[in-house]
Amino acid sequence: MRPDVVVVGAGLAGCEAALQLARRGAVVRLYERKPQTRSAASASDLFAELVCSNSLRGRSPENAVGLLKEEMQRLGSFVMAAALECEVPAGGALAVDRERFAARLTQWVRDETRIEVVTADVEDIPFDAEEVILATGPLTEGALAENLARHTGAEHLHFYDAIAPIIDADSIDRSIAFLASRYDKGGDDYLNLPLSEEEYHELVEGLKQAEKVPPRPFEDPTYFEGCLPVDIMAERGEQTLAYGPLKPVGLIDPRTGKQPHAVVQLRVENADRTAYSLVGFQTRLTHPAQLEVLRKLPGLAKAEFLRLGSVHRNTFIHAPGLVDRHIRLRRDPRLSFAGQVSGVEGYVESAASGLMIGLFTHSRIVRKPLMPPPSETMHGALLDYLVKPNKRFQPSNVTHAMLPSLPPKPRLRKRDRKRAYMERARQALTDWMSEWQVQSIEP
């Protein structure tokens, strides 16, 4: 029997998409390599395996990921239902018993009569349905990766992500940081942290001595020269950073009227200027080590990090310009992407993308139009991030910086701003579900 939809990959995104479609009446063929073969990161034959942490991060809807989880619950997410059923104590975070969690989702998939599970190591995109969802995860490799490059264009497929930390703007000491661009080109586009010679050498030594995340067995520790981890640059020579991303040329510290020995630049992340990324600070440092080293920088003693840096193996498409807002390939709309291969980062974001792609695909099957959620919702903001033009596109967790600006007045305090984002998102999701008659599914 020819299925309505083919889903490739039974990770979080693939399971969520398949279950959303099947419970809404679609016939799904789900291709999964387990138990025939496993990726190098897998330790179980279960679907939806959590290969790293068992944490789905913060619960509070005043946080970006907490708000995303709340929206998923309202939309009837199977991943969220399984997580709440299998949760373990974790303070303000939502953590799960990973074995029970994966087993629950596996059972739902295998018990669903409209899902045909095909065990196969897929080497090419199987167009045996009019709708195909590729949800093969961050370790898409081999013949499938080669064929994906052929479909998308090799220049649009990446195998490592390099993520720089993002800092809450309100936590940066503005008595030290100053706004300027090199040689006054482009206006005051960057916040600059001036370093004396002593502070610069302390940073270099800190980066060299700090604890690093060891490469996983399936990762090739050969990094792109154009996007090296900052700690590797520090190891290459005492002045490498001063002649690289920390070069002070063209920048004058207004406090001294002189050029500093080095400058750490922060690039604005959103229109509200509530978040800044540390330019060139993709790093292999562990999260505790990053906090220790970076908070020693002038102006960052009380820095609050919205996202910490990383460099790791991650197959993903350069989504902007390649897909539409339904995350379909523009050159071949039969093919949609879900999960980390689409350019999202994290368990929750992967499942959320699977949920969205499931809803979009079902709407096309039943020929009932469905516009994406508004940008004011966390789901809409995540979709916007994937399609907004961005030459420096890298996978990202959700942050409030992805949301549209709040009214400029009155200027809200940080806590009030988070609450305003939350309340606006809740109403926007309610209105969207009502307008487009989006029904929540009971897992």
Tab-separated table of C-alpha atoms in Angstrom:
chain	number	residue	atom	x	y	z
A	1	MET	CA	0.000	0.000	0.000
A	2	ARG	CA	1.436	3.372	-1.025
A	3	PRO	CA	1.756	5.558	2.079
A	4	ASP	CA	0.648	9.172	2.312
A	5	VAL	CA	3.960	10.154	3.895
A	6	VAL	CA	7.447	8.689	4.218
A	7	VAL	CA	9.456	9.622	7.311
A	8	VAL	CA	13.163	8.779	7.435
A	9	GLY	CA	14.550	8.472	10.955
A	10	ALA	CA	12.883	7.502	14.236
A	11	GLY	CA	14.553	10.002	16.516
A	12	LEU	CA	12.621	12.627	18.464
A	13	ALA	CA	11.601	14.610	15.376
A	14	GLY	CA	10.762	11.568	13.269
A	15	CYS	CA	8.646	9.915	15.973
A	16	GLU	CA	6.806	13.161	16.712
A	17	ALA	CA	6.051	13.807	13.035
A	18	ALA	CA	4.988	10.199	12.358
A	19	LEU	CA	2.665	10.050	15.359
A	20	GLN	CA	1.112	13.450	14.638
A	21	LEU	CA	0.368	12.334	11.081
A	22	ALA	CA	-0.895	8.856	11.926
A	23	ARG	CA	-3.190	9.994	14.742
A	24	ARG	CA	-4.695	12.493	12.289
A	25	GLY	CA	-5.474	9.710	9.800
A	26	ALA	CA	-2.463	9.650	7.475
A	27	VAL	CA	-0.719	6.430	6.462
A	28	VAL	CA	2.994	6.671	7.301
A	29	ARG	CA	5.982	4.581	6.271
A	30	LEU	CA	8.778	5.123	8.806
A	31	TYR	CA	12.296	4.077	7.811
A	32	GLU	CA	14.693	3.434	10.696
A	33	ARG	CA	18.105	1.750	10.648
A	34	LYS	CA	17.751	0.211	14.129
A	35	PRO	CA	18.078	-2.602	15.055
A	36	GLN	CA	19.826	-3.545	11.792
A	37	THR	CA	22.572	-0.993	12.398
A	38	ARG	CA	23.207	1.852	14.813
A	39	SER	CA	24.948	5.181	14.549
A	40	ALA	CA	28.202	5.497	16.458
A	41	ALA	CA	26.414	7.550	19.130
A	42	SER	CA	23.641	5.038	19.829
A	43	ALA	CA	23.619	2.555	22.690
A	44	SER	CA	20.064	1.236	22.363
A	45	ASP	CA	17.739	-0.193	19.737
A	46	LEU	CA	14.873	1.972	20.993
A	47	PHE	CA	13.490	4.887	19.006
A	48	ALA	CA	13.833	8.491	20.245
A	49	GLU	CA	17.044	7.658	22.113
A	50	LEU	CA	18.560	10.475	24.168
A	51	VAL	CA	22.236	9.954	23.400
A	52	CYS	CA	23.654	12.754	25.566
A	53	SER	CA	22.003	14.338	28.588
A	54	ASN	CA	18.659	13.186	29.965
A	55	SER	CA	17.629	16.814	30.545
A	56	LEU	CA	15.137	18.698	28.382
A	57	ARG	CA	16.259	21.906	30.114
A	58	GLY	CA	14.200	24.540	31.938
A	59	ARG	CA	10.515	24.164	32.782
A	60	SER	CA	9.440	27.762	33.400
A	61	PRO	CA	7.480	29.301	30.488
A	62	GLU	CA	9.231	32.569	31.267
A	63	ASN	CA	12.319	30.924	29.724
A	64	ALA	CA	12.454	30.444	25.956
A	65	VAL	CA	12.740	26.637	26.041
A	66	GLY	CA	10.100	26.406	28.780
A	67	LEU	CA	7.738	28.460	26.644
A	68	LEU	CA	8.429	26.182	23.672
A	69	LYS	CA	7.595	23.137	25.809
A	70	GLU	CA	4.358	24.729	26.980
A	71	GLU	CA	3.335	25.372	23.373
A	72	MET	CA	4.169	21.772	22.479
A	73	GLN	CA	1.928	20.518	25.275
A	74	ARG	CA	-0.925	22.693	24.042
A	75	LEU	CA	-0.489	21.239	20.548
A	76	GLY	CA	-0.517	17.635	21.814
A	77	SER	CA	3.162	16.714	21.520
A	78	PHE	CA	3.902	13.023	22.024
A	79	VAL	CA	7.483	13.782	23.061
A	80	MET	CA	6.249	16.093	25.806
A	81	ALA	CA	3.645	13.557	26.937
A	82	ALA	CA	6.321	10.861	27.206
A	83	ALA	CA	8.676	13.225	29.031
A	84	LEU	CA	6.080	14.149	31.658
A	85	GLU	CA	5.187	10.494	32.140
A	86	CYS	CA	8.845	9.492	32.584
A	87	GLU	CA	10.255	12.534	34.399
A	88	VAL	CA	12.748	12.302	37.251
A	89	PRO	CA	13.545	14.990	39.862
A	90	ALA	CA	15.744	17.754	38.416
A	91	GLY	CA	14.889	20.981	40.213
A	92	GLY	CA	13.821	23.655	37.744
A	93	ALA	CA	14.586	21.451	34.734
A	94	LEU	CA	12.580	18.701	33.071
A	95	ALA	CA	14.664	15.521	33.061
A	96	VAL	CA	13.570	12.003	32.178
A	97	ASP	CA	14.399	8.366	32.753
A	98	ARG	CA	15.861	7.991	29.285
A	99	GLU	CA	15.181	4.245	28.980
A	100	ARG	CA	11.507	4.566	29.944
A	101	PHE	CA	11.130	7.684	27.794
A	102	ALA	CA	12.490	6.017	24.654
A	103	ALA	CA	10.518	2.840	25.369
A	104	ARG	CA	7.278	4.812	25.659
A	105	LEU	CA	7.708	6.558	22.334
A	106	THR	CA	8.835	3.314	20.678
A	107	GLN	CA	5.691	1.581	21.947
A	108	TRP	CA	3.415	4.342	20.661
A	109	VAL	CA	5.024	4.163	17.224
A	110	ARG	CA	4.970	0.364	16.975
A	111	ASP	CA	1.390	0.116	18.279
A	112	GLU	CA	0.068	2.661	15.780
A	113	THR	CA	-1.668	0.737	12.967
A	114	ARG	CA	-1.201	3.573	10.455
A	115	ILE	CA	2.604	3.519	10.849
A	116	GLU	CA	4.552	0.892	8.919
A	117	VAL	CA	8.065	0.616	10.367
A	118	VAL	CA	10.639	-0.451	7.776
A	119	THR	CA	14.047	-1.477	9.104
A	120	ALA	CA	16.583	-0.305	6.556
A	121	ASP	CA	19.820	1.627	6.302
A	122	VAL	CA	18.522	4.231	3.862
A	123	GLU	CA	21.104	5.368	1.298
A	124	ASP	CA	18.966	7.711	-0.780
A	125	ILE	CA	15.849	9.759	-0.137
A	126	PRO	CA	12.959	7.322	-0.690
A	127	PHE	CA	10.368	9.150	-2.771
A	128	ASP	CA	7.778	6.379	-2.496
A	129	ALA	CA	5.175	8.931	-1.364
A	130	GLU	CA	4.239	12.462	-2.416
A	131	GLU	CA	5.424	13.768	0.954
A	132	VAL	CA	8.828	12.850	2.420
A	133	ILE	CA	10.156	14.044	5.794
A	134	LEU	CA	13.888	13.695	6.361
A	135	ALA	CA	14.539	13.464	10.110
A	136	THR	CA	17.845	11.612	10.107
A	137	GLY	CA	19.501	13.584	12.900
A	138	PRO	CA	22.891	15.193	13.401
A	139	LEU	CA	24.913	12.155	12.309
A	140	THR	CA	23.507	11.799	8.795
A	141	GLU	CA	26.420	10.303	6.899
A	142	GLY	CA	27.648	8.033	4.139
A	143	ALA	CA	25.632	7.511	0.969
A	144	LEU	CA	22.581	9.272	2.392
A	145	ALA	CA	24.609	12.417	3.150
A	146	GLU	CA	26.078	12.306	-0.360
A	147	ASN	CA	22.627	12.039	-1.897
A	148	LEU	CA	21.306	14.782	0.377
A	149	ALA	CA	24.132	17.006	-0.883
A	150	ARG	CA	23.038	16.197	-4.423
A	151	HIS	CA	19.444	17.202	-3.682
A	152	THR	CA	20.284	20.373	-1.767
A	153	GLY	CA	23.562	21.410	-3.351
A	154	ALA	CA	26.813	20.392	-1.662
A	155	GLU	CA	27.492	23.985	-0.566
A	156	HIS	CA	24.337	23.874	1.570
A	157	LEU	CA	25.326	20.827	3.630
A	158	HIS	CA	27.556	21.169	6.687
A	159	PHE	CA	29.146	18.564	8.949
A	160	TYR	CA	30.283	20.611	11.943
A	161	ASP	CA	28.559	23.356	13.833
A	162	ALA	CA	30.568	26.070	15.535
A	163	ILE	CA	28.528	27.943	18.088
A	164	ALA	CA	29.660	31.074	19.918
A	165	PRO	CA	28.222	32.019	23.336
A	166	ILE	CA	25.311	34.470	23.538
A	167	ILE	CA	25.054	36.889	26.472
A	168	ASP	CA	22.095	38.777	27.934
A	169	ALA	CA	22.752	42.445	27.116
A	170	ASP	CA	21.627	43.663	30.540
A	171	SER	CA	24.366	41.640	32.221
A	172	ILE	CA	27.233	43.363	30.350
A	173	ASP	CA	29.016	46.140	32.244
A	174	ARG	CA	28.546	49.208	30.028
A	175	SER	CA	31.028	51.233	32.050
A	176	ILE	CA	33.698	49.018	30.429
A	177	ALA	CA	32.172	47.862	27.142
A	178	PHE	CA	31.921	50.497	24.412
A	179	LEU	CA	29.982	50.638	21.152
A	180	ALA	CA	32.061	50.943	17.973
A	181	SER	CA	32.943	49.307	14.665
A	182	ARG	CA	36.496	49.119	13.335
A	183	TYR	CA	37.409	52.403	11.653
A	184	ASP	CA	33.792	53.581	12.327
A	185	LYS	CA	32.586	51.424	9.432
A	186	GLY	CA	28.972	50.340	9.785
A	187	GLY	CA	28.079	52.453	12.814
A	188	ASP	CA	28.060	51.269	16.404
A	189	ASP	CA	27.368	47.671	15.480
A	190	TYR	CA	29.559	45.977	18.080
A	191	LEU	CA	30.077	46.110	21.820
A	192	ASN	CA	33.803	46.002	22.542
A	193	LEU	CA	35.610	44.720	25.617
A	194	PRO	CA	39.108	46.277	25.761
A	195	LEU	CA	41.903	44.081	27.118
A	196	SER	CA	45.227	45.247	28.500
A	197	GLU	CA	48.290	43.179	27.664
A	198	GLU	CA	48.080	41.476	31.073
A	199	GLU	CA	44.364	40.707	30.659
A	200	TYR	CA	44.968	39.354	27.175
A	201	HIS	CA	47.681	36.935	28.330
A	202	GLU	CA	45.469	35.826	31.231
A	203	LEU	CA	42.718	34.989	28.736
A	204	VAL	CA	45.095	33.045	26.471
A	205	GLU	CA	46.441	31.053	29.414
A	206	GLY	CA	42.926	30.413	30.705
A	207	LEU	CA	41.812	29.060	27.334
A	208	LYS	CA	44.861	26.784	27.105
A	209	GLN	CA	44.511	25.389	30.625
A	210	ALA	CA	40.707	25.058	30.829
A	211	GLU	CA	38.969	21.689	30.658
A	212	LYS	CA	37.929	20.704	27.119
A	213	VAL	CA	35.131	18.447	25.919
A	214	PRO	CA	36.946	15.400	24.463
A	215	PRO	CA	35.920	14.477	20.905
A	216	ARG	CA	33.428	11.644	20.785
A	217	PRO	CA	34.514	8.417	19.052
A	218	PHE	CA	32.557	9.274	15.909
A	219	GLU	CA	33.959	12.813	15.626
A	220	ASP	CA	36.903	13.755	13.458
A	221	PRO	CA	38.810	16.383	15.487
A	222	THR	CA	39.974	18.129	12.304
A	223	TYR	CA	38.268	21.538	12.302
A	224	PHE	CA	37.713	24.027	9.521
A	225	GLU	CA	40.539	26.582	9.379
A	226	GLY	CA	38.022	29.360	8.787
A	227	CYS	CA	36.120	28.578	11.978
A	228	LEU	CA	38.600	27.261	14.530
A	229	PRO	CA	37.705	26.914	18.217
A	230	VAL	CA	39.093	29.874	20.149
A	231	ASP	CA	41.017	27.529	22.461
A	232	ILE	CA	42.814	25.936	19.490
A	233	MET	CA	43.823	29.391	18.265
A	234	ALA	CA	45.159	30.158	21.751
A	235	GLU	CA	47.279	26.986	21.631
A	236	ARG	CA	48.807	27.967	18.276
A	237	GLY	CA	50.726	30.906	19.674
A	238	GLU	CA	50.621	33.647	22.280
A	239	GLN	CA	49.630	36.369	19.798
A	240	THR	CA	47.416	34.322	17.451
A	241	LEU	CA	44.194	35.708	18.896
A	242	ALA	CA	45.528	39.272	18.962
A	243	TYR	CA	46.080	39.029	15.207
A	244	GLY	CA	42.805	37.159	14.686
A	245	PRO	CA	39.323	37.724	16.178
A	246	LEU	CA	40.723	39.874	19.031
A	247	LYS	CA	42.719	42.271	16.861
A	248	PRO	CA	42.318	45.819	18.241
A	249	VAL	CA	43.199	47.673	15.033
A	250	GLY	CA	40.733	50.477	14.270
A	251	LEU	CA	39.201	50.515	17.775
A	252	ILE	CA	39.845	53.206	20.386
A	253	ASP	CA	38.859	52.801	24.028
A	254	PRO	CA	36.956	56.036	24.881
A	255	ARG	CA	38.085	55.780	28.505
A	256	THR	CA	41.762	56.072	27.589
A	257	GLY	CA	41.720	57.501	24.077
A	258	LYS	CA	44.111	54.722	23.059
A	259	GLN	CA	44.017	51.452	21.164
A	260	PRO	CA	43.854	48.486	23.610
A	261	HIS	CA	46.240	45.557	23.364
A	262	ALA	CA	43.304	43.359	22.272
A	263	VAL	CA	39.526	43.627	21.974
A	264	VAL	CA	36.800	41.035	22.434
A	265	GLN	CA	33.880	42.006	20.202
A	266	LEU	CA	30.224	41.227	20.823
A	267	ARG	CA	27.849	41.196	17.852
A	268	VAL	CA	24.192	42.142	18.341
A	269	GLU	CA	21.851	39.151	17.961
A	270	ASN	CA	18.416	40.773	17.657
A	271	ALA	CA	16.632	44.007	16.809
A	272	ASP	CA	15.957	44.758	20.476
A	273	ARG	CA	19.693	44.515	21.239
A	274	THR	CA	18.876	42.353	24.244
A	275	ALA	CA	21.432	39.691	23.289
A	276	TYR	CA	25.009	39.720	22.004
A	277	SER	CA	27.218	36.885	20.711
A	278	LEU	CA	30.953	36.685	21.413
A	279	VAL	CA	32.579	36.961	17.991
A	280	GLY	CA	34.970	34.109	17.234
A	281	PHE	CA	34.432	32.321	20.553
A	282	GLN	CA	33.247	28.935	19.320
A	283	THR	CA	35.000	26.593	21.712
A	284	ARG	CA	35.630	23.058	22.915
A	285	LEU	CA	35.637	24.205	26.571
A	286	THR	CA	33.185	22.502	28.919
A	287	HIS	CA	30.295	24.678	30.058
A	288	PRO	CA	31.707	25.223	33.592
A	289	ALA	CA	35.102	26.107	32.105
A	290	GLN	CA	33.506	28.612	29.717
A	291	LEU	CA	31.753	30.359	32.588
A	292	GLU	CA	34.974	30.527	34.591
A	293	VAL	CA	37.146	31.846	31.746
A	294	LEU	CA	34.684	34.239	30.121
A	295	ARG	CA	33.496	35.885	33.339
A	296	LYS	CA	37.107	36.986	33.923
A	297	LEU	CA	36.898	39.203	30.835
A	298	PRO	CA	36.506	42.934	31.534
A	299	GLY	CA	32.806	43.772	31.528
A	300	LEU	CA	31.573	40.177	31.851
A	301	ALA	CA	31.995	39.527	35.586
A	302	LYS	CA	28.215	39.208	35.981
A	303	ALA	CA	27.450	37.917	32.496
A	304	GLU	CA	24.310	35.812	32.073
A	305	PHE	CA	24.694	33.373	29.190
A	306	LEU	CA	21.675	32.634	27.029
A	307	ARG	CA	23.722	30.018	25.175
A	308	LEU	CA	27.215	28.617	25.688
A	309	GLY	CA	29.632	27.787	22.895
A	310	SER	CA	30.477	24.487	21.259
A	311	VAL	CA	32.087	22.831	18.263
A	312	HIS	CA	30.918	19.330	17.395
A	313	ARG	CA	29.980	16.911	14.627
A	314	ASN	CA	26.566	17.836	13.330
A	315	THR	CA	25.205	17.287	9.835
A	316	PHE	CA	22.771	20.068	8.942
A	317	ILE	CA	21.529	21.968	5.934
A	318	HIS	CA	22.112	25.694	5.509
A	319	ALA	CA	18.373	26.268	5.786
A	320	PRO	CA	18.101	30.006	4.930
A	321	GLY	CA	17.381	30.333	1.217
A	322	LEU	CA	17.130	26.559	0.844
A	323	VAL	CA	13.731	25.916	2.460
A	324	ASP	CA	10.437	27.776	2.719
A	325	ARG	CA	8.726	28.602	6.027
A	326	HIS	CA	7.089	25.149	6.008
A	327	ILE	CA	10.715	23.828	5.965
A	328	ARG	CA	10.245	22.269	2.536
A	329	LEU	CA	13.038	22.202	-0.011
A	330	ARG	CA	12.323	25.029	-2.459
A	331	ARG	CA	13.732	23.153	-5.444
A	332	ASP	CA	11.711	20.012	-4.591
A	333	PRO	CA	8.693	20.708	-2.315
A	334	ARG	CA	8.073	16.992	-1.829
A	335	LEU	CA	10.942	16.990	0.687
A	336	SER	CA	10.626	18.472	4.186
A	337	PHE	CA	13.225	18.509	6.963
A	338	ALA	CA	12.714	17.954	10.689
A	339	GLY	CA	15.048	17.771	13.666
A	340	GLN	CA	18.702	18.650	13.840
A	341	VAL	CA	19.378	18.032	10.156
A	342	SER	CA	17.097	21.040	9.501
A	343	GLY	CA	19.348	23.338	11.528
A	344	VAL	CA	17.733	23.346	14.956
A	345	GLU	CA	19.757	22.443	18.040
A	346	GLY	CA	18.619	20.420	21.051
A	347	TYR	CA	16.139	17.728	22.042
A	348	VAL	CA	13.163	20.040	22.563
A	349	GLU	CA	13.745	22.079	19.413
A	350	SER	CA	14.080	18.869	17.358
A	351	ALA	CA	10.802	17.500	18.677
A	352	ALA	CA	9.092	20.868	18.146
A	353	SER	CA	10.216	20.932	14.518
A	354	GLY	CA	8.890	17.394	14.047
A	355	LEU	CA	5.556	18.509	15.486
A	356	MET	CA	5.366	21.480	13.102
A	357	ILE	CA	6.361	19.458	10.027
A	358	GLY	CA	3.771	16.841	10.982
A	359	LEU	CA	1.041	19.496	11.102
A	360	PHE	CA	2.147	21.144	7.843
A	361	THR	CA	2.373	17.816	5.999
A	362	HIS	CA	-1.063	16.703	7.197
A	363	SER	CA	-2.592	19.972	6.022
A	364	ARG	CA	-1.279	19.349	2.517
A	365	ILE	CA	-2.531	15.756	2.486
A	366	VAL	CA	-6.095	16.828	3.364
A	367	ARG	CA	-5.772	19.943	1.171
A	368	LYS	CA	-6.579	22.266	4.030
A	369	PRO	CA	-4.302	25.341	4.157
A	370	LEU	CA	-2.261	25.931	7.286
A	371	MET	CA	-0.064	28.961	7.736
A	372	PRO	CA	2.922	28.656	10.101
A	373	PRO	CA	2.419	29.944	13.649
A	374	PRO	CA	3.009	33.676	14.081
A	375	SER	CA	6.493	34.924	14.849
A	376	GLU	CA	5.373	35.940	18.342
A	377	THR	CA	5.097	32.262	19.310
A	378	MET	CA	8.220	30.280	20.145
A	379	HIS	CA	7.433	27.783	17.366
A	380	GLY	CA	7.032	30.609	14.864
A	381	ALA	CA	10.259	32.240	16.017
A	382	LEU	CA	12.141	28.953	15.587
A	383	LEU	CA	10.807	28.604	12.025
A	384	ASP	CA	11.787	32.213	11.333
A	385	TYR	CA	15.326	31.477	12.497
A	386	LEU	CA	15.616	28.674	9.933
A	387	VAL	CA	14.503	30.779	6.967
A	388	LYS	CA	15.735	34.292	7.745
A	389	PRO	CA	18.712	35.203	5.487
A	390	ASN	CA	21.891	34.600	7.464
A	391	LYS	CA	25.303	34.015	5.890
A	392	ARG	CA	26.657	32.936	9.292
A	393	PHE	CA	23.817	30.485	9.950
A	394	GLN	CA	24.533	27.919	12.655
A	395	PRO	CA	22.187	25.556	14.526
A	396	SER	CA	20.763	27.155	17.641
A	397	ASN	CA	18.639	26.482	20.685
A	398	VAL	CA	15.641	28.761	21.086
A	399	THR	CA	16.250	32.092	22.816
A	400	HIS	CA	14.101	35.142	23.437
A	401	ALA	CA	16.355	36.939	20.959
A	402	MET	CA	14.551	35.061	18.163
A	403	LEU	CA	11.216	36.708	19.028
A	404	PRO	CA	10.014	39.991	17.483
A	405	SER	CA	10.667	43.186	19.397
A	406	LEU	CA	8.414	44.279	22.207
A	407	PRO	CA	7.075	47.874	22.100
A	408	PRO	CA	9.975	50.259	22.839
A	409	LYS	CA	8.062	51.938	25.647
A	410	PRO	CA	7.811	51.440	28.472
A	411	ARG	CA	11.286	49.958	28.850
A	412	LEU	CA	10.724	46.717	30.767
A	413	ARG	CA	12.972	45.125	33.327
A	414	LYS	CA	14.367	41.727	32.405
A	415	ARG	CA	11.830	39.725	34.456
A	416	ASP	CA	8.929	41.794	33.133
A	417	ARG	CA	10.249	41.439	29.590
A	418	LYS	CA	10.275	37.642	29.862
A	419	ARG	CA	6.714	37.683	31.198
A	420	ALA	CA	5.638	39.966	28.339
A	421	TYR	CA	7.131	37.571	25.779
A	422	MET	CA	5.303	34.675	27.467
A	423	GLU	CA	1.909	36.385	27.612
A	424	ARG	CA	2.144	37.608	24.023
A	425	ALA	CA	3.152	34.111	22.808
A	426	ARG	CA	0.290	32.432	24.662
A	427	GLN	CA	-2.291	34.715	23.080
A	428	ALA	CA	-0.711	34.433	19.634
A	429	LEU	CA	-0.814	30.624	19.786
A	430	THR	CA	-4.432	30.674	20.949
A	431	ASP	CA	-5.424	32.956	18.070
A	432	TRP	CA	-3.500	30.862	15.528
A	433	MET	CA	-5.034	27.572	16.668
A	434	SER	CA	-8.492	29.123	16.498
A	435	GLU	CA	-8.030	30.784	13.097
A	436	TRP	CA	-6.589	27.690	11.412
A	437	GLN	CA	-8.656	25.162	13.406
A	438	VAL	CA	-5.588	23.369	14.715
A	439	GLN	CA	-6.732	20.564	16.979
A	440	SER	CA	-4.576	19.115	19.733
A	441	ILE	CA	-4.120	15.337	19.689
A	442	GLU	CA	-4.428	13.346	22.906
A	443	PRO	CA	-1.400	11.029	23.144
